[in-house]
GROMACS .gro file of C-alpha atoms in nm:
model
  341
    1MET     CA    1  -0.024   0.007   0.000
    2SER     CA    2   0.235   0.266  -0.087
    3LEU     CA    3   0.236   0.328   0.223
    4LEU     CA    4   0.512   0.336   0.072
    5THR     CA    5   0.523   0.273  -0.233
    6LEU     CA    6   0.691   0.443  -0.088
    7ILE     CA    7   1.019   0.446  -0.237
    8LEU     CA    8   1.015   0.260  -0.507
    9VAL     CA    9   1.320   0.138  -0.442
   10LEU     CA   10   1.409   0.466  -0.283
   11VAL     CA   11   1.753   0.400  -0.241
   12ALA     CA   12   2.129   0.452  -0.217
   13ALA     CA   13   2.354   0.740  -0.285
   14ALA     CA   14   2.444   0.811  -0.629
   15ALA     CA   15   2.794   0.681  -0.743
   16LEU     CA   16   2.689   0.819  -1.069
   17PRO     CA   17   2.538   1.143  -1.177
   18THR     CA   18   2.173   1.169  -1.178
   19GLY     CA   19   2.135   1.454  -1.383
   20GLY     CA   20   2.055   1.284  -1.705
   21PRO     CA   21   2.081   0.932  -1.829
   22TRP     CA   22   2.351   0.686  -1.824
   23LEU     CA   23   2.449   0.439  -2.068
   24GLY     CA   24   2.655   0.120  -1.960
   25ALA     CA   25   2.959   0.036  -2.186
   26THR     CA   26   2.789  -0.204  -2.397
   27ALA     CA   27   2.511   0.038  -2.463
   28GLN     CA   28   2.743   0.319  -2.556
   29ALA     CA   29   2.985   0.099  -2.785
   30ALA     CA   30   2.631  -0.019  -2.992
   31GLY     CA   31   2.530   0.326  -3.021
   32GLN     CA   32   2.176   0.439  -3.086
   33PRO     CA   33   1.937   0.128  -3.115
   34GLN     CA   34   1.663   0.158  -3.397
   35LYS     CA   35   1.375   0.173  -3.110
   36LEU     CA   36   1.503   0.354  -2.797
   37ILE     CA   37   1.233   0.313  -2.478
   38LYS     CA   38   1.323   0.605  -2.237
   39ILE     CA   39   1.230   0.510  -1.889
   40ALA     CA   40   1.221   0.748  -1.584
   41THR     CA   41   1.237   0.620  -1.236
   42ILE     CA   42   1.293   0.779  -0.859
   43ALA     CA   43   1.567   0.499  -0.825
   44PRO     CA   44   1.919   0.699  -0.769
   45GLU     CA   45   2.229   0.568  -0.993
   46GLY     CA   46   2.457   0.347  -0.813
   47THR     CA   47   2.193   0.157  -0.650
   48THR     CA   48   2.137  -0.210  -0.715
   49TRP     CA   49   1.794  -0.104  -0.889
   50MET     CA   50   1.990   0.069  -1.150
   51LYS     CA   51   2.280  -0.128  -1.188
   52LEU     CA   52   2.030  -0.428  -1.315
   53MET     CA   53   1.822  -0.198  -1.515
   54HIS     CA   54   2.154  -0.125  -1.696
   55GLU     CA   55   2.227  -0.456  -1.735
   56LEU     CA   56   1.870  -0.523  -1.878
   57ASP     CA   57   1.938  -0.272  -2.150
   58ASP     CA   58   2.255  -0.419  -2.248
   59ARG     CA   59   2.184  -0.757  -2.272
   60VAL     CA   60   1.862  -0.663  -2.443
   61ARG     CA   61   2.069  -0.455  -2.708
   62ALA     CA   62   2.304  -0.750  -2.768
   63ASP     CA   63   2.020  -1.026  -2.787
   64THR     CA   64   1.823  -0.810  -3.025
   65GLY     CA   65   2.123  -0.668  -3.248
   66ASN     CA   66   2.068  -0.342  -3.134
   67ARG     CA   67   1.701  -0.350  -3.256
   68VAL     CA   68   1.572  -0.257  -2.907
   69GLY     CA   69   1.729  -0.062  -2.634
   70PHE     CA   70   1.673   0.169  -2.318
   71ARG     CA   71   1.761   0.485  -2.185
   72PHE     CA   72   1.719   0.572  -1.820
   73TYR     CA   73   1.623   0.876  -1.655
   74ALA     CA   74   1.739   0.831  -1.247
   75GLY     CA   75   1.710   0.971  -0.954
   76GLY     CA   76   1.354   1.131  -0.998
   77SER     CA   77   1.534   1.369  -1.262
   78GLN     CA   78   1.203   1.374  -1.437
   79GLY     CA   79   0.937   1.404  -1.146
   80GLY     CA   80   0.736   1.190  -0.920
   81ASP     CA   81   0.489   0.906  -1.043
   82LEU     CA   82   0.236   1.153  -1.183
   83ASP     CA   83   0.489   1.378  -1.329
   84VAL     CA   84   0.634   1.069  -1.552
   85LEU     CA   85   0.289   0.918  -1.622
   86ARG     CA   86   0.167   1.308  -1.785
   87LYS     CA   87   0.504   1.255  -1.988
   88ILE     CA   88   0.428   0.900  -2.111
   89ARG     CA   89   0.106   1.002  -2.238
   90THR     CA   90   0.224   1.315  -2.421
   91GLY     CA   91   0.525   1.071  -2.548
   92GLN     CA   92   0.819   1.241  -2.395
   93ILE     CA   93   0.901   0.933  -2.244
   94GLN     CA   94   0.787   0.574  -2.313
   95GLY     CA   95   0.808   0.398  -1.954
   96ALA     CA   96   0.849   0.457  -1.581
   97GLY     CA   97   0.928   0.238  -1.277
   98LEU     CA   98   0.660   0.320  -1.062
   99THR     CA   99   0.552   0.336  -0.702
  100GLY     CA  100   0.252   0.195  -0.573
  101VAL     CA  101   0.095   0.527  -0.617
  102GLY     CA  102   0.193   0.558  -0.974
  103LEU     CA  103   0.041   0.224  -1.058
  104GLY     CA  104  -0.283   0.299  -0.851
  105GLU     CA  105  -0.337   0.611  -1.078
  106ILE     CA  106  -0.319   0.393  -1.366
  107GLU     CA  107  -0.541   0.079  -1.232
  108PRO     CA  108  -0.668   0.151  -0.894
  109SER     CA  109  -0.697  -0.195  -0.830
  110LEU     CA  110  -0.316  -0.299  -0.782
  111ARG     CA  111  -0.347  -0.116  -0.443
  112ILE     CA  112  -0.486  -0.458  -0.313
  113LEU     CA  113  -0.130  -0.564  -0.316
  114GLU     CA  114  -0.036  -0.301  -0.062
  115LEU     CA  115  -0.324  -0.324   0.183
  116PRO     CA  116  -0.207  -0.290   0.551
  117PHE     CA  117  -0.138  -0.576   0.776
  118MET     CA  118  -0.248  -0.797   0.473
  119PHE     CA  119   0.079  -0.941   0.455
  120ARG     CA  120   0.259  -1.159   0.759
  121THR     CA  121   0.547  -1.347   0.507
  122VAL     CA  122   0.699  -1.288   0.190
  123GLU     CA  123   0.545  -1.652   0.099
  124GLU     CA  124   0.178  -1.480   0.105
  125VAL     CA  125   0.327  -1.204  -0.116
  126GLU     CA  126   0.439  -1.415  -0.370
  127ARG     CA  127   0.129  -1.640  -0.324
  128ALA     CA  128  -0.050  -1.318  -0.381
  129HIS     CA  129   0.143  -1.225  -0.712
  130GLU     CA  130   0.102  -1.595  -0.823
  131VAL     CA  131  -0.280  -1.565  -0.837
  132LEU     CA  132  -0.335  -1.178  -0.916
  133ASP     CA  133  -0.025  -1.089  -1.122
  134PRO     CA  134  -0.202  -1.244  -1.468
  135ILE     CA  135  -0.504  -1.037  -1.387
  136PHE     CA  136  -0.302  -0.716  -1.349
  137ALA     CA  137  -0.133  -0.770  -1.625
  138GLN     CA  138  -0.404  -0.840  -1.827
  139ARG     CA  139  -0.563  -0.470  -1.670
  140LEU     CA  140  -0.298  -0.286  -1.757
  141GLU     CA  141  -0.272  -0.359  -2.097
  142GLU     CA  142  -0.631  -0.259  -2.125
  143ARG     CA  143  -0.530   0.084  -1.991
  144GLY     CA  144  -0.242   0.133  -2.265
  145PHE     CA  145   0.042  -0.017  -2.048
  146THR     CA  146   0.256  -0.326  -2.069
  147ILE     CA  147   0.449  -0.449  -1.778
  148LEU     CA  148   0.798  -0.540  -1.786
  149GLY     CA  149   0.829  -0.657  -1.414
  150TRP     CA  150   0.738  -0.630  -1.050
  151ALA     CA  151   0.984  -0.440  -0.828
  152GLU     CA  152   0.942  -0.574  -0.473
  153VAL     CA  153   1.032  -0.256  -0.211
  154GLY     CA  154   0.962  -0.501   0.113
  155PHE     CA  155   0.769  -0.454   0.439
  156VAL     CA  156   0.716  -0.114   0.569
  157TYR     CA  157   0.785   0.008   0.897
  158LEU     CA  158   0.714   0.292   1.100
  159PHE     CA  159   1.026   0.514   1.207
  160SER     CA  160   0.980   0.781   1.476
  161GLN     CA  161   1.160   1.017   1.741
  162THR     CA  162   0.973   0.875   2.009
  163PRO     CA  163   0.862   0.464   2.033
  164VAL     CA  164   0.528   0.407   1.913
  165ARG     CA  165   0.382   0.078   2.057
  166SER     CA  166   0.042   0.087   1.967
  167VAL     CA  167  -0.238   0.277   1.798
  168ASP     CA  168  -0.269   0.535   2.058
  169ASP     CA  169   0.071   0.634   2.059
  170LEU     CA  170   0.024   0.761   1.691
  171LYS     CA  171  -0.232   0.979   1.790
  172SER     CA  172   0.032   1.258   1.941
  173MET     CA  173   0.295   1.219   1.621
  174LYS     CA  174   0.370   1.430   1.354
  175MET     CA  175   0.311   1.184   1.074
  176TRP     CA  176   0.403   1.208   0.690
  177LEU     CA  177   0.170   1.138   0.425
  178TRP     CA  178   0.267   1.061   0.092
  179GLU     CA  179   0.084   1.340  -0.058
  180GLY     CA  180  -0.187   1.223  -0.305
  181ASP     CA  181  -0.157   0.837  -0.168
  182PRO     CA  182  -0.551   0.756  -0.126
  183LEU     CA  183  -0.446   0.414   0.053
  184ALA     CA  184  -0.234   0.565   0.311
  185GLN     CA  185  -0.488   0.851   0.360
  186ALA     CA  186  -0.708   0.593   0.448
  187LEU     CA  187  -0.487   0.379   0.675
  188LEU     CA  188  -0.408   0.710   0.889
  189GLN     CA  189  -0.785   0.875   0.906
  190ALA     CA  190  -0.837   0.503   1.031
  191PHE     CA  191  -0.579   0.545   1.309
  192GLY     CA  192  -0.704   0.865   1.392
  193VAL     CA  193  -0.396   1.061   1.279
  194SER     CA  194  -0.375   1.407   1.121
  195PRO     CA  195  -0.091   1.364   0.883
  196VAL     CA  196   0.113   1.615   0.761
  197PRO     CA  197   0.100   1.535   0.339
  198LEU     CA  198   0.427   1.563   0.173
  199ASN     CA  199   0.589   1.465  -0.157
  200VAL     CA  200   0.889   1.230  -0.079
  201THR     CA  201   1.125   1.443  -0.184
  202ASP     CA  202   1.025   1.697   0.112
  203VAL     CA  203   1.055   1.412   0.373
  204LEU     CA  204   1.389   1.459   0.491
  205THR     CA  205   1.383   1.840   0.542
  206SER     CA  206   1.035   1.810   0.709
  207LEU     CA  207   1.226   1.586   0.932
  208GLN     CA  208   1.524   1.848   0.997
  209THR     CA  209   1.298   2.124   1.061
  210GLY     CA  210   1.057   1.923   1.282
  211ILE     CA  211   0.762   1.931   1.088
  212ILE     CA  212   0.666   1.572   1.127
  213ASP     CA  213   0.870   1.346   1.333
  214THR     CA  214   0.704   0.999   1.227
  215ILE     CA  215   0.753   0.817   0.878
  216TYR     CA  216   0.682   0.493   0.701
  217SER     CA  217   0.938   0.338   0.499
  218THR     CA  218   1.130   0.018   0.419
  219PRO     CA  219   1.446  -0.029   0.603
  220TYR     CA  220   1.642   0.026   0.309
  221GLY     CA  221   1.478   0.332   0.206
  222CYS     CA  222   1.495   0.480   0.570
  223LEU     CA  223   1.847   0.434   0.547
  224SER     CA  224   1.944   0.512   0.199
  225LEU     CA  225   1.739   0.829   0.202
  226GLN     CA  226   1.915   0.931   0.558
  227TRP     CA  227   1.596   0.983   0.695
  228PHE     CA  228   1.730   0.739   0.984
  229THR     CA  229   1.960   1.024   1.080
  230ARG     CA  230   1.675   1.225   1.252
  231LEU     CA  231   1.473   0.927   1.390
  232LYS     CA  232   1.532   0.716   1.670
  233CYS     CA  233   1.269   0.398   1.691
  234MET     CA  234   1.159   0.150   1.465
  235THR     CA  235   0.836  -0.010   1.559
  236ASP     CA  236   0.901  -0.377   1.505
  237VAL     CA  237   0.563  -0.500   1.322
  238PRO     CA  238   0.534  -0.416   0.941
  239LEU     CA  239   0.229  -0.193   0.814
  240THR     CA  240   0.226  -0.332   0.491
  241HIS     CA  241   0.430  -0.482   0.188
  242SER     CA  242   0.503  -0.228  -0.060
  243MET     CA  243   0.527  -0.293  -0.424
  244GLY     CA  244   0.630  -0.123  -0.757
  245ALA     CA  245   0.674  -0.198  -1.139
  246VAL     CA  246   0.831  -0.093  -1.435
  247VAL     CA  247   0.564  -0.037  -1.721
  248VAL     CA  248   0.608   0.041  -2.071
  249SER     CA  249   0.340   0.216  -2.299
  250LYS     CA  250   0.152  -0.049  -2.510
  251SER     CA  251   0.169   0.168  -2.821
  252ALA     CA  252   0.548   0.172  -2.789
  253PHE     CA  253   0.598  -0.195  -2.673
  254ASP     CA  254   0.368  -0.301  -2.970
  255GLN     CA  255   0.612  -0.131  -3.222
  256LEU     CA  256   0.874  -0.385  -3.115
  257SER     CA  257   0.848  -0.727  -3.358
  258PRO     CA  258   0.681  -1.014  -3.148
  259ASP     CA  259   1.023  -1.184  -3.136
  260ASP     CA  260   1.212  -0.886  -2.995
  261GLN     CA  261   0.924  -0.842  -2.744
  262ALA     CA  262   0.940  -1.201  -2.627
  263THR     CA  263   1.347  -1.134  -2.577
  264VAL     CA  264   1.250  -0.810  -2.389
  265HIS     CA  265   1.029  -1.055  -2.152
  266SER     CA  266   1.248  -1.306  -2.101
  267ILE     CA  267   1.538  -1.093  -2.009
  268ALA     CA  268   1.336  -0.876  -1.821
  269ALA     CA  269   1.201  -1.177  -1.578
  270ASP     CA  270   1.561  -1.276  -1.501
  271ILE     CA  271   1.661  -0.912  -1.426
  272PHE     CA  272   1.334  -0.865  -1.158
  273ALA     CA  273   1.409  -1.214  -1.033
  274ARG     CA  274   1.761  -1.130  -0.901
  275LEU     CA  275   1.617  -0.781  -0.815
  276GLN     CA  276   1.343  -0.937  -0.577
  277GLY     CA  277   1.655  -1.120  -0.382
  278ALA     CA  278   1.876  -0.821  -0.373
  279THR     CA  279   1.588  -0.595  -0.231
  280ARG     CA  280   1.525  -0.828   0.035
  281ARG     CA  281   1.881  -0.874   0.174
  282GLU     CA  282   1.918  -0.504   0.145
  283ASN     CA  283   1.627  -0.457   0.395
  284GLU     CA  284   1.730  -0.700   0.641
  285GLU     CA  285   2.091  -0.524   0.589
  286SER     CA  286   1.951  -0.196   0.629
  287ALA     CA  287   1.744  -0.267   0.936
  288ASP     CA  288   2.076  -0.431   1.116
  289VAL     CA  289   2.295  -0.089   1.017
  290MET     CA  290   2.027   0.134   1.159
  291VAL     CA  291   2.033  -0.031   1.482
  292GLU     CA  292   2.415  -0.013   1.518
  293ARG     CA  293   2.387   0.348   1.449
  294ASN     CA  294   2.161   0.373   1.769
  295VAL     CA  295   1.798   0.326   1.588
  296ALA     CA  296   1.599   0.113   1.853
  297ARG     CA  297   1.382  -0.174   1.757
  298VAL     CA  298   1.031  -0.101   1.963
  299ALA     CA  299   0.877  -0.422   2.018
  300VAL     CA  300   0.503  -0.438   2.024
  301THR     CA  301   0.297  -0.684   2.192
  302PRO     CA  302   0.033  -0.930   2.063
  303GLU     CA  303  -0.253  -0.720   2.227
  304ALA     CA  304  -0.119  -0.413   2.051
  305ILE     CA  305  -0.023  -0.590   1.716
  306GLU     CA  306  -0.382  -0.729   1.722
  307GLY     CA  307  -0.520  -0.369   1.748
  308PHE     CA  308  -0.310  -0.256   1.463
  309GLU     CA  309  -0.474  -0.533   1.237
  310VAL     CA  310  -0.830  -0.469   1.341
  311ILE     CA  311  -0.783  -0.124   1.198
  312GLY     CA  312  -0.614  -0.264   0.895
  313ARG     CA  313  -0.906  -0.523   0.826
  314ARG     CA  314  -1.121  -0.183   0.863
  315VAL     CA  315  -0.949  -0.016   0.563
  316TRP     CA  316  -0.969  -0.364   0.352
  317GLU     CA  317  -1.338  -0.363   0.399
  318ASP     CA  318  -1.358   0.051   0.323
  319GLN     CA  319  -1.181   0.017   0.012
  320VAL     CA  320  -1.433  -0.223  -0.159
  321GLY     CA  321  -1.598  -0.027  -0.425
  322LYS     CA  322  -1.356   0.252  -0.427
  323LEU     CA  323  -1.027   0.101  -0.536
  324TYR     CA  324  -1.138  -0.307  -0.585
  325ASP     CA  325  -1.437  -0.469  -0.609
  326ARG     CA  326  -1.547  -0.757  -0.343
  327ALA     CA  327  -1.485  -1.037  -0.585
  328LEU     CA  328  -1.119  -0.941  -0.598
  329LEU     CA  329  -1.072  -0.911  -0.218
  330ASP     CA  330  -1.229  -1.245  -0.152
  331GLN     CA  331  -0.966  -1.395  -0.461
  332LEU     CA  332  -0.691  -1.263  -0.245
  333LEU     CA  333  -0.780  -1.346   0.114
  334THR     CA  334  -0.889  -1.672  -0.070
  335ALA     CA  335  -0.549  -1.705  -0.187
  336LEU     CA  336  -0.393  -1.664   0.171
  337GLY     CA  337  -0.565  -1.911   0.334
  338ARG     CA  338  -0.824  -1.641   0.517
  339GLY     CA  339  -1.210  -1.581   0.566
  340ARG     CA  340  -1.348  -1.272   0.508
  341SER     CA  341  -1.295  -1.039   0.818
   0.00000   0.00000   0.00000
């Protein structure tokens, strides 16, 4: 629930310039491909995400004889999700790495994959994708987009100045809300919180000035964006599991031959599988690093967890008819082996 979608990989400090596109050595040597697909992302250069995207480009150029290639605009240089969607629709770029917020703008029902307190393990996340991915691929096609791959962001936690052990503790916090995220807004409203809506790019400054004192993020995002430097606590129960995806305008993708489309999909499947494994490792390592740097893990009692989950289930029901229909929610709950709450 982009409750973080937070951060589609909102990650690491750039090792390379982020002012424009960067091409790998193979891509530079190959020159301009016959079909160049321009893709924007908020992920900075130098991160695992971008290294794998450049590998995708190199391999696609090589395996298609330079008929197809990608150019990436990293570090949010093309703006946030809504900005890049506008640019795709006007033909300035052809694709984007989107967070749940952007994906929900294309097809609201995709946000069901980010419902609060829906997933308890990565195995449950994988089961949900097995069942729902074909449905969402078709819905994205109907909306004019082809999905190249899902980009797992990971489990999202509360990070705060003072410990959050229960829903009541949240009510006194100055809580960030990702501006324009209806799912995060629904959850915080259910918590009884009056959040401070901000763009993700304004979070660090707002933490430094005291405008906010509580945020939600993956560990990797919180560490890489330096938010943790202004926070002291991590509530040790995930709010949600956040996802993203790389999508390309269907009209642009349809200009490729069927063989080249198949090549792109085959290479992308390998790249995104490896990205998933790397993301999981990096989230675990980032949490450990922050603990070493004096961010305390805050334990939550089973009773308090139940309090959080009751509110989460309320949000699931509240979003029926808004983001998704009853049938889709029931299909997800059935896949997870749960009855309707």
